[in-house]
N, CA, C and O atoms as a Tinker XYZ file with bonds, in Angstrom:
   392  protein
     1  N     27.470000    2.378000   70.773000    73     2
     2  CA    26.952000    1.347000   69.905000    64     1     3
     3  C     25.452000    1.522000   69.704000    63     2     4     5
     4  O     24.994000    1.550000   68.562000    81     3
     5  N     24.668000    1.641000   70.783000    73     3     6
     6  CA    23.228000    1.667000   70.645000    64     5     7
     7  C     22.569000    2.694000   71.550000    63     6     8     9
     8  O     21.341000    2.767000   71.584000    81     7
     9  N     23.331000    3.483000   72.279000    73     7    10
    10  CA    22.771000    4.517000   73.127000    64     9    11
    11  C     22.335000    4.067000   74.514000    63    10    12    13
    12  O     21.797000    4.871000   75.275000    81    11
    13  N     22.553000    2.811000   74.858000    73    11    14
    14  CA    22.208000    2.308000   76.184000    64    13    15
    15  C     23.472000    2.036000   76.978000    63    14    16    17
    16  O     24.533000    2.592000   76.695000    81    15
    17  N     23.347000    1.183000   77.963000    73    15    18
    18  CA    24.475000    0.796000   78.798000    64    17    19
    19  C     24.704000   -0.700000   78.675000    63    18    20    21
    20  O     23.751000   -1.478000   78.670000    81    19
    21  N     25.957000   -1.103000   78.575000    73    19    22
    22  CA    26.318000   -2.507000   78.567000    64    21    23
    23  C     26.822000   -2.907000   79.940000    63    22    24    25
    24  O     27.610000   -2.184000   80.551000    81    23
    25  N     26.375000   -4.049000   80.426000    73    23    26
    26  CA    26.831000   -4.558000   81.716000    64    25    27
    27  C     27.783000   -5.720000   81.474000    63    26    28    29
    28  O     27.505000   -6.617000   80.677000    81    27
    29  N     28.902000   -5.687000   82.171000    73    27    30
    30  CA    29.950000   -6.681000   82.010000    64    29    31
    31  C     30.248000   -7.360000   83.334000    63    30    32    33
    32  O     30.124000   -6.757000   84.400000    81    31
    33  N     30.639000   -8.612000   83.253000    73    31    34
    34  CA    31.249000   -9.317000   84.368000    64    33    35
    35  C     32.605000   -9.720000   83.808000    63    34    36    37
    36  O     32.696000  -10.586000   82.939000    81    35
    37  N     33.656000   -9.085000   84.313000    73    35    38
    38  CA    34.997000   -9.218000   83.718000    64    37    39
    39  C     34.881000   -8.774000   82.258000    63    38    40    41
    40  O     34.463000   -7.646000   81.995000    81    39
    41  N     35.241000   -9.633000   81.312000    73    39    42
    42  CA    35.157000   -9.232000   79.893000    64    41    43
    43  C     33.910000   -9.781000   79.210000    63    42    44    45
    44  O     33.819000   -9.778000   77.982000    81    43
    45  N     32.957000  -10.248000   79.999000    73    43    46
    46  CA    31.729000  -10.847000   79.437000    64    45    47
    47  C     30.603000   -9.820000   79.397000    63    46    48    49
    48  O     30.141000   -9.354000   80.439000    81    47
    49  N     30.169000   -9.475000   78.205000    73    47    50
    50  CA    29.071000   -8.537000   77.991000    64    49    51
    51  C     27.776000   -9.330000   78.114000    63    50    52    53
    52  O     27.382000  -10.028000   77.181000    81    51
    53  N     27.112000   -9.223000   79.270000    73    51    54
    54  CA    25.982000  -10.097000   79.547000    64    53    55
    55  C     24.629000   -9.404000   79.631000    63    54    56    57
    56  O     23.603000  -10.082000   79.691000    81    55
    57  N     24.596000   -8.069000   79.637000    73    55    58
    58  CA    23.309000   -7.385000   79.776000    64    57    59
    59  C     23.345000   -6.005000   79.136000    63    58    60    61
    60  O     24.397000   -5.388000   78.972000    81    59
    61  N     22.148000   -5.551000   78.781000    73    59    62
    62  CA    21.962000   -4.215000   78.205000    64    61    63
    63  C     20.881000   -3.519000   79.032000    63    62    64    65
    64  O     19.844000   -4.105000   79.344000    81    63
    65  N     21.143000   -2.272000   79.377000    73    63    66
    66  CA    20.148000   -1.433000   80.028000    64    65    67
    67  C     19.815000   -0.311000   79.053000    63    66    68    69
    68  O     20.671000    0.508000   78.719000    81    67
    69  N     18.555000   -0.280000   78.597000    73    67    70
    70  CA    18.155000    0.685000   77.572000    64    69    71
    71  C     16.740000    1.166000   77.860000    63    70    72    73
    72  O     15.818000    0.362000   77.997000    81    71
    73  N     16.576000    2.463000   77.948000    73    71    74
    74  CA    15.256000    3.059000   78.163000    64    73    75
    75  C     14.520000    2.446000   79.353000    63    74    76    77
    76  O     13.317000    2.193000   79.275000    81    75
    77  N     15.230000    2.207000   80.447000    73    75    78
    78  CA    14.623000    1.671000   81.652000    64    77    79
    79  C     14.295000    0.191000   81.603000    63    78    80    81
    80  O     13.603000   -0.323000   82.483000    81    79
    81  N     14.782000   -0.495000   80.589000    73    79    82
    82  CA    14.543000   -1.934000   80.452000    64    81    83
    83  C     15.865000   -2.669000   80.521000    63    82    84    85
    84  O     16.880000   -2.208000   80.000000    81    83
    85  N     15.835000   -3.830000   81.177000    73    83    86
    86  CA    17.027000   -4.653000   81.325000    64    85    87
    87  C     16.898000   -5.877000   80.423000    63    86    88    89
    88  O     15.881000   -6.571000   80.442000    81    87
    89  N     17.931000   -6.131000   79.640000    73    87    90
    90  CA    17.979000   -7.281000   78.734000    64    89    91
    91  C     19.173000   -8.143000   79.104000    63    90    92    93
    92  O     20.272000   -7.627000   79.305000    81    91
    93  N     18.967000   -9.455000   79.195000    73    91    94
    94  CA    20.045000  -10.394000   79.480000    64    93    95
    95  C     20.388000  -11.194000   78.236000    63    94    96    97
    96  O     19.533000  -11.463000   77.392000    81    95
    97  N     21.655000  -11.566000   78.141000    73    95    98
    98  CA    22.150000  -12.420000   77.062000    64    97    99
    99  C     21.485000  -13.784000   77.186000    63    98   100   101
   100  O     21.362000  -14.318000   78.288000    81    99
   101  N     21.057000  -14.346000   76.066000    73    99   102
   102  CA    20.430000  -15.658000   76.077000    64   101   103
   103  C     21.177000  -16.613000   75.150000    63   102   104   105
   104  O     22.005000  -16.210000   74.334000    81   103
   105  N     20.855000  -17.872000   75.307000    73   103   106
   106  CA    21.355000  -18.906000   74.396000    64   105   107
   107  C     20.214000  -19.890000   74.173000    63   106   108   109
   108  O     19.090000  -19.647000   74.612000    81   107
   109  N     20.490000  -20.980000   73.505000    73   107   110
   110  CA    19.434000  -21.953000   73.198000    64   109   111
   111  C     18.772000  -22.512000   74.454000    63   110   112   113
   112  O     17.578000  -22.810000   74.438000    81   111
   113  N     19.525000  -22.657000   75.533000    73   111   114
   114  CA    18.982000  -23.230000   76.763000    64   113   115
   115  C     18.155000  -22.220000   77.564000    63   114   116   117
   116  O     17.188000  -22.614000   78.216000    81   115
   117  N     18.501000  -20.947000   77.535000    73   115   118
   118  CA    17.830000  -19.974000   78.397000    64   117   119
   119  C     16.736000  -19.165000   77.707000    63   118   120   121
   120  O     15.858000  -18.621000   78.377000    81   119
   121  N     16.774000  -19.079000   76.397000    73   119   122
   122  CA    15.837000  -18.216000   75.660000    64   121   123
   123  C     14.373000  -18.581000   75.901000    63   122   124   125
   124  O     13.527000  -17.690000   75.986000    81   123
   125  N     14.062000  -19.860000   76.011000    73   123   126
   126  CA    12.672000  -20.302000   76.172000    64   125   127
   127  C     12.011000  -19.695000   77.410000    63   126   128   129
   128  O     10.822000  -19.378000   77.373000    81   127
   129  N     12.746000  -19.528000   78.490000    73   127   130
   130  CA    12.178000  -18.969000   79.723000    64   129   131
   131  C     11.682000  -17.538000   79.492000    63   130   132   133
   132  O     10.687000  -17.126000   80.089000    81   131
   133  N     12.357000  -16.789000   78.643000    73   131   134
   134  CA    11.942000  -15.420000   78.320000    64   133   135
   135  C     10.716000  -15.444000   77.408000    63   134   136   137
   136  O      9.744000  -14.725000   77.638000    81   135
   137  N     10.773000  -16.267000   76.388000    73   135   138
   138  CA     9.681000  -16.355000   75.418000    64   137   139
   139  C      8.398000  -16.834000   76.088000    63   138   140   141
   140  O      7.319000  -16.311000   75.809000    81   139
   141  N      8.510000  -17.829000   76.973000    73   139   142
   142  CA     7.336000  -18.344000   77.696000    64   141   143
   143  C      6.659000  -17.270000   78.527000    63   142   144   145
   144  O      5.455000  -17.342000   78.772000    81   143
   145  N      7.413000  -16.286000   78.959000    73   143   146
   146  CA     6.863000  -15.191000   79.766000    64   145   147
   147  C      6.483000  -13.991000   78.904000    63   146   148   149
   148  O      6.152000  -12.928000   79.430000    81   147
   149  N      6.528000  -14.157000   77.590000    73   147   150
   150  CA     6.103000  -13.100000   76.675000    64   149   151
   151  C      7.102000  -11.976000   76.490000    63   150   152   153
   152  O      6.737000  -10.888000   76.043000    81   151
   153  N      8.362000  -12.224000   76.827000    73   151   154
   154  CA     9.377000  -11.179000   76.720000    64   153   155
   155  C     10.039000  -11.231000   75.340000    63   154   156   157
   156  O     10.252000  -12.304000   74.774000    81   155
   157  N     10.354000  -10.059000   74.821000    73   155   158
   158  CA    10.929000   -9.974000   73.485000    64   157   159
   159  C     12.412000   -9.670000   73.495000    63   158   160   161
   160  O     12.985000   -9.347000   74.535000    81   159
   161  N     13.028000   -9.777000   72.327000    73   159   162
   162  CA    14.464000   -9.515000   72.210000    64   161   163
   163  C     14.767000   -8.022000   72.130000    63   162   164   165
   164  O     13.892000   -7.208000   71.832000    81   163
   165  N     15.995000   -7.690000   72.397000    73   163   166
   166  CA    16.485000   -6.339000   72.211000    64   165   167
   167  C     16.617000   -6.107000   70.712000    63   166   168   169
   168  O     17.232000   -6.908000   70.008000    81   167
   169  N     16.044000   -5.019000   70.225000    73   167   170
   170  CA    16.152000   -4.680000   68.812000    64   169   171
   171  C     16.611000   -3.231000   68.680000    63   170   172   173
   172  O     16.437000   -2.422000   69.593000    81   171
   173  N     17.191000   -2.925000   67.545000    73   171   174
   174  CA    17.587000   -1.547000   67.252000    64   173   175
   175  C     17.572000   -1.352000   65.742000    63   174   176   177
   176  O     17.576000   -2.316000   64.976000    81   175
   177  N     17.556000   -0.096000   65.332000    73   175   178
   178  CA    17.525000    0.240000   63.911000    64   177   179
   179  C     18.938000    0.524000   63.408000    63   178   180   181
   180  O     19.720000    1.225000   64.051000    81   179
   181  N     19.241000   -0.038000   62.246000    73   179   182
   182  CA    20.530000    0.218000   61.608000    64   181   183
   183  C     20.279000    0.264000   60.107000    63   182   184   185
   184  O     19.801000   -0.706000   59.519000    81   183
   185  N     20.601000    1.387000   59.499000    73   183   186
   186  CA    20.415000    1.568000   58.062000    64   185   187
   187  C     18.984000    1.209000   57.647000    63   186   188   189
   188  O     18.762000    0.494000   56.669000    81   187
   189  N     18.024000    1.725000   58.415000    73   187   190
   190  CA    16.597000    1.504000   58.164000    64   189   191
   191  C     16.161000    0.047000   58.233000    63   190   192   193
   192  O     15.134000   -0.326000   57.668000    81   191
   193  N     16.939000   -0.768000   58.920000    73   191   194
   194  CA    16.588000   -2.179000   59.137000    64   193   195
   195  C     16.527000   -2.427000   60.640000    63   194   196   197
   196  O     17.291000   -1.838000   61.405000    81   195
   197  N     15.623000   -3.294000   61.053000    73   195   198
   198  CA    15.532000   -3.681000   62.465000    64   197   199
   199  C     16.486000   -4.840000   62.705000    63   198   200   201
   200  O     16.388000   -5.888000   62.068000    81   199
   201  N     17.406000   -4.635000   63.632000    73   199   202
   202  CA    18.397000   -5.645000   63.986000    64   201   203
   203  C     17.993000   -6.256000   65.337000    63   202   204   205
   204  O     17.525000   -5.556000   66.235000    81   203
   205  N     18.181000   -7.558000   65.454000    73   203   206
   206  CA    17.850000   -8.275000   66.687000    64   205   207
   207  C     19.108000   -8.908000   67.249000    63   206   208   209
   208  O     19.938000   -9.445000   66.516000    81   207
   209  N     19.231000   -8.834000   68.575000    73   207   210
   210  CA    20.384000   -9.437000   69.244000    64   209   211
   211  C     19.893000  -10.559000   70.154000    63   210   212   213
   212  O     18.693000  -10.681000   70.398000    81   211
   213  N     20.806000  -11.371000   70.649000    73   211   214
   214  CA    20.473000  -12.487000   71.540000    64   213   215
   215  C     20.339000  -12.033000   72.995000    63   214   216   217
   216  O     20.790000  -12.715000   73.915000    81   215
   217  N     19.720000  -10.884000   73.182000    73   215   218
   218  CA    19.444000  -10.348000   74.513000    64   217   219
   219  C     17.941000  -10.182000   74.612000    63   218   220   221
   220  O     17.320000   -9.596000   73.725000    81   219
   221  N     17.339000  -10.701000   75.702000    73   219   222
   222  CA    15.896000  -10.620000   75.886000    64   221   223
   223  C     15.581000   -9.832000   77.148000    63   222   224   225
   224  O     16.334000   -9.857000   78.121000    81   223
   225  N     14.439000   -9.126000   77.109000    73   223   226
   226  CA    14.029000   -8.327000   78.263000    64   225   227
   227  C     13.742000   -9.234000   79.458000    63   226   228   229
   228  O     13.104000  -10.279000   79.331000    81   227
   229  N     14.226000   -8.807000   80.609000    73   227   230
   230  CA    14.030000   -9.561000   81.845000    64   229   231
   231  C     12.595000   -9.334000   82.326000    63   230   232   233
   232  O     12.148000   -8.191000   82.416000    81   231
   233  N     11.872000  -10.412000   82.636000    73   231   234
   234  CA    10.473000  -10.277000   83.091000    64   233   235
   235  C     10.372000   -9.495000   84.403000    63   234   236   237
   236  O     11.262000   -9.581000   85.250000    81   235
   237  N      9.279000   -8.728000   84.570000    73   235   238
   238  CA     9.104000   -7.929000   85.795000    64   237   239
   239  C      9.171000   -8.753000   87.077000    63   238   240   241
   240  O      9.747000   -8.301000   88.067000    81   239
   241  N      8.590000   -9.960000   87.078000    73   239   242
   242  CA     8.603000  -10.765000   88.305000    64   241   243
   243  C     10.016000  -11.196000   88.681000    63   242   244   245
   244  O     10.298000  -11.423000   89.858000    81   243
   245  N     10.904000  -11.311000   87.701000    73   243   246
   246  CA    12.304000  -11.636000   87.979000    64   245   247
   247  C     13.011000  -10.407000   88.542000    63   246   248   249
   248  O     13.812000  -10.519000   89.470000    81   247
   249  N     12.715000   -9.235000   87.983000    73   247   250
   250  CA    13.317000   -7.994000   88.479000    64   249   251
   251  C     12.959000   -7.734000   89.943000    63   250   252   253
   252  O     13.741000   -7.135000   90.681000    81   251
   253  N     11.795000   -8.178000   90.350000    73   251   254
   254  CA    11.309000   -7.918000   91.708000    64   253   255
   255  C     11.758000   -8.952000   92.728000    63   254   256   257
   256  O     11.441000   -8.824000   93.911000    81   255
   257  N     12.490000   -9.975000   92.295000    73   255   258
   258  CA    12.930000  -11.034000   93.199000    64   257   259
   259  C     14.457000  -11.131000   93.132000    63   258   260   261
   260  O     15.019000  -11.584000   92.135000    81   259
   261  N     15.104000  -10.705000   94.189000    73   259   262
   262  CA    16.570000  -10.623000   94.220000    64   261   263
   263  C     17.251000  -11.951000   93.876000    63   262   264   265
   264  O     18.205000  -11.980000   93.098000    81   263
   265  N     16.759000  -13.046000   94.455000    73   263   266
   266  CA    17.383000  -14.350000   94.201000    64   265   267
   267  C     17.211000  -14.781000   92.746000    63   266   268   269
   268  O     18.151000  -15.266000   92.117000    81   267
   269  N     15.996000  -14.600000   92.220000    73   267   270
   270  CA    15.757000  -14.946000   90.817000    64   269   271
   271  C     16.598000  -14.071000   89.892000    63   270   272   273
   272  O     17.184000  -14.566000   88.929000    81   271
   273  N     16.658000  -12.781000   90.181000    73   271   274
   274  CA    17.430000  -11.865000   89.343000    64   273   275
   275  C     18.897000  -12.277000   89.318000    63   274   276   277
   276  O     19.522000  -12.272000   88.258000    81   275
   277  N     19.448000  -12.631000   90.467000    73   275   278
   278  CA    20.845000  -13.073000   90.528000    64   277   279
   279  C     21.043000  -14.364000   89.735000    63   278   280   281
   280  O     22.049000  -14.516000   89.042000    81   279
   281  N     20.098000  -15.288000   89.829000    73   279   282
   282  CA    20.202000  -16.548000   89.089000    64   281   283
   283  C     20.125000  -16.309000   87.585000    63   282   284   285
   284  O     20.899000  -16.891000   86.824000    81   283
   285  N     19.199000  -15.459000   87.153000    73   283   286
   286  CA    19.062000  -15.167000   85.722000    64   285   287
   287  C     20.295000  -14.423000   85.205000    63   286   288   289
   288  O     20.747000  -14.668000   84.087000    81   287
   289  N     20.836000  -13.513000   86.020000    73   287   290
   290  CA    22.058000  -12.815000   85.624000    64   289   291
   291  C     23.204000  -13.813000   85.468000    63   290   292   293
   292  O     23.998000  -13.706000   84.534000    81   291
   293  N     23.290000  -14.766000   86.367000    73   291   294
   294  CA    24.324000  -15.792000   86.297000    64   293   295
   295  C     24.194000  -16.612000   85.014000    63   294   296   297
   296  O     25.196000  -16.923000   84.370000    81   295
   297  N     22.964000  -16.960000   84.643000    73   295   298
   298  CA    22.739000  -17.679000   83.381000    64   297   299
   299  C     23.179000  -16.830000   82.194000    63   298   300   301
   300  O     23.761000  -17.347000   81.241000    81   299
   301  N     22.902000  -15.525000   82.251000    73   299   302
   302  CA    23.300000  -14.617000   81.172000    64   301   303
   303  C     24.823000  -14.521000   81.075000    63   302   304   305
   304  O     25.376000  -14.470000   79.976000    81   303
   305  N     25.486000  -14.495000   82.206000    73   303   306
   306  CA    26.957000  -14.454000   82.223000    64   305   307
   307  C     27.524000  -15.719000   81.591000    63   306   308   309
   308  O     28.477000  -15.660000   80.814000    81   307
   309  N     26.938000  -16.853000   81.923000    73   307   310
   310  CA    27.391000  -18.114000   81.327000    64   309   311
   311  C     27.114000  -18.156000   79.828000    63   310   312   313
   312  O     27.929000  -18.673000   79.064000    81   311
   313  N     25.975000  -17.618000   79.399000    73   311   314
   314  CA    25.665000  -17.565000   77.966000    64   313   315
   315  C     26.668000  -16.681000   77.237000    63   314   316   317
   316  O     27.104000  -17.007000   76.133000    81   315
   317  N     27.031000  -15.564000   77.854000    73   315   318
   318  CA    28.022000  -14.663000   77.242000    64   317   319
   319  C     29.388000  -15.328000   77.183000    63   318   320   321
   320  O     30.110000  -15.174000   76.198000    81   319
   321  N     29.750000  -16.068000   78.232000    73   319   322
   322  CA    31.048000  -16.751000   78.258000    64   321   323
   323  C     31.105000  -17.843000   77.209000    63   322   324   325
   324  O     32.142000  -18.049000   76.578000    81   323
   325  N     29.996000  -18.546000   77.018000    73   323   326
   326  CA    29.966000  -19.624000   76.029000    64   325   327
   327  C     30.099000  -19.082000   74.617000    63   326   328   329
   328  O     30.614000  -19.759000   73.728000    81   327
   329  N     29.634000  -17.865000   74.417000    73   327   330
   330  CA    29.715000  -17.241000   73.095000    64   329   331
   331  C     31.146000  -16.836000   72.777000    63   330   332   333
   332  O     31.485000  -16.597000   71.618000    81   331
   333  N     31.967000  -16.760000   73.781000    73   331   334
   334  CA    33.352000  -16.363000   73.556000    64   333   335
   335  C     33.544000  -14.912000   73.892000    63   334   336   337
   336  O     32.600000  -14.198000   74.231000    81   335
   337  N     34.726000  -14.509000   73.797000    73   335   338
   338  CA    35.083000  -13.147000   74.146000    64   337   339
   339  C     34.570000  -12.174000   73.107000    63   338   340   341
   340  O     34.655000  -12.433000   71.907000    81   339
   341  N     34.038000  -11.056000   73.568000    73   339   342
   342  CA    33.562000  -10.023000   72.664000    64   341   343
   343  C     34.761000   -9.416000   71.947000    63   342   344   345
   344  O     35.711000   -8.987000   72.601000    81   343
   345  N     34.737000   -9.371000   70.620000    73   343   346
   346  CA    35.873000   -8.788000   69.912000    64   345   347
   347  C     36.031000   -7.312000   70.270000    63   346   348   349
   348  O     35.050000   -6.585000   70.426000    81   347
   349  N     37.259000   -6.900000   70.393000    73   347   350
   350  CA    37.519000   -5.498000   70.684000    64   349   351
   351  C     37.686000   -4.753000   69.378000    63   350   352   353
   352  O     38.126000   -5.316000   68.375000    81   351
   353  N     37.329000   -3.475000   69.401000    73   351   354
   354  CA    37.482000   -2.659000   68.206000    64   353   355
   355  C     38.952000   -2.339000   68.007000    63   354   356   357
   356  O     39.673000   -2.012000   68.949000    81   355
   357  N     39.363000   -2.440000   66.795000    73   355   358
   358  CA    40.739000   -2.053000   66.471000    64   357   359
   359  C     40.805000   -0.560000   66.230000    63   358   360   361
   360  O     39.899000    0.032000   65.643000    81   359
   361  N     41.863000    0.022000   66.681000    73   359   362
   362  CA    42.081000    1.425000   66.388000    64   361   363
   363  C     42.417000    1.543000   64.894000    63   362   364   365
   364  O     43.126000    0.716000   64.321000    81   363
   365  N     41.876000    2.603000   64.298000    73   363   366
   366  CA    42.175000    2.787000   62.883000    64   365   367
   367  C     43.641000    3.153000   62.721000    63   366   368   369
   368  O     44.176000    4.000000   63.437000    81   367
   369  N     44.260000    2.508000   61.785000    73   367   370
   370  CA    45.653000    2.788000   61.500000    64   369   371
   371  C     45.729000    4.001000   60.574000    63   370   372   373
   372  O     44.903000    4.151000   59.673000    81   371
   373  N     46.720000    4.866000   60.797000    73   371   374
   374  CA    46.841000    6.013000   59.891000    64   373   375
   375  C     47.084000    5.525000   58.470000    63   374   376   377
   376  O     47.803000    4.553000   58.239000    81   375
   377  N     46.477000    6.211000   57.542000    73   375   378
   378  CA    46.650000    5.860000   56.136000    64   377   379
   379  C     48.027000    6.288000   55.675000    63   378   380   381
   380  O     48.468000    7.413000   55.909000    81   379
   381  N     48.681000    5.375000   55.023000    73   379   382
   382  CA    50.009000    5.678000   54.502000    64   381   383
   383  C     49.930000    5.812000   52.994000    63   382   384   385
   384  O     49.518000    4.883000   52.299000    81   383
   385  N     50.315000    6.933000   52.510000    73   383   386
   386  CA    50.361000    7.135000   51.059000    64   385   387
   387  C     51.751000    6.759000   50.569000    63   386   388   389
   388  O     52.759000    7.210000   51.112000    81   387
   389  N     51.789000    5.934000   49.541000    73   387   390
   390  CA    53.071000    5.469000   49.011000    64   389   391
   391  C     53.542000    6.341000   47.896000    63   390   392
   392  O     54.607000    6.098000   47.329000    81   391
């Protein structure tokens, strides 16, 4: 999808690891904590456009504190669960010529 790694808890896609940076899934309740610490969203290029996702970079002080990191990961898991199940890709069906 984007060249990084997706982290899952069961079927919940809650984090992205890309270029040595960790991004957690956010929602309206959790996003402010990232923004207040100056952290930005995960972005990528698609068709010469910058796309933004609801994943924000985890602050360094959170990465360095095991308890905080676990708590923030838990919030990200809950945000992913609230968003619903990630749709699975359908396999392409063979084309049938009539």
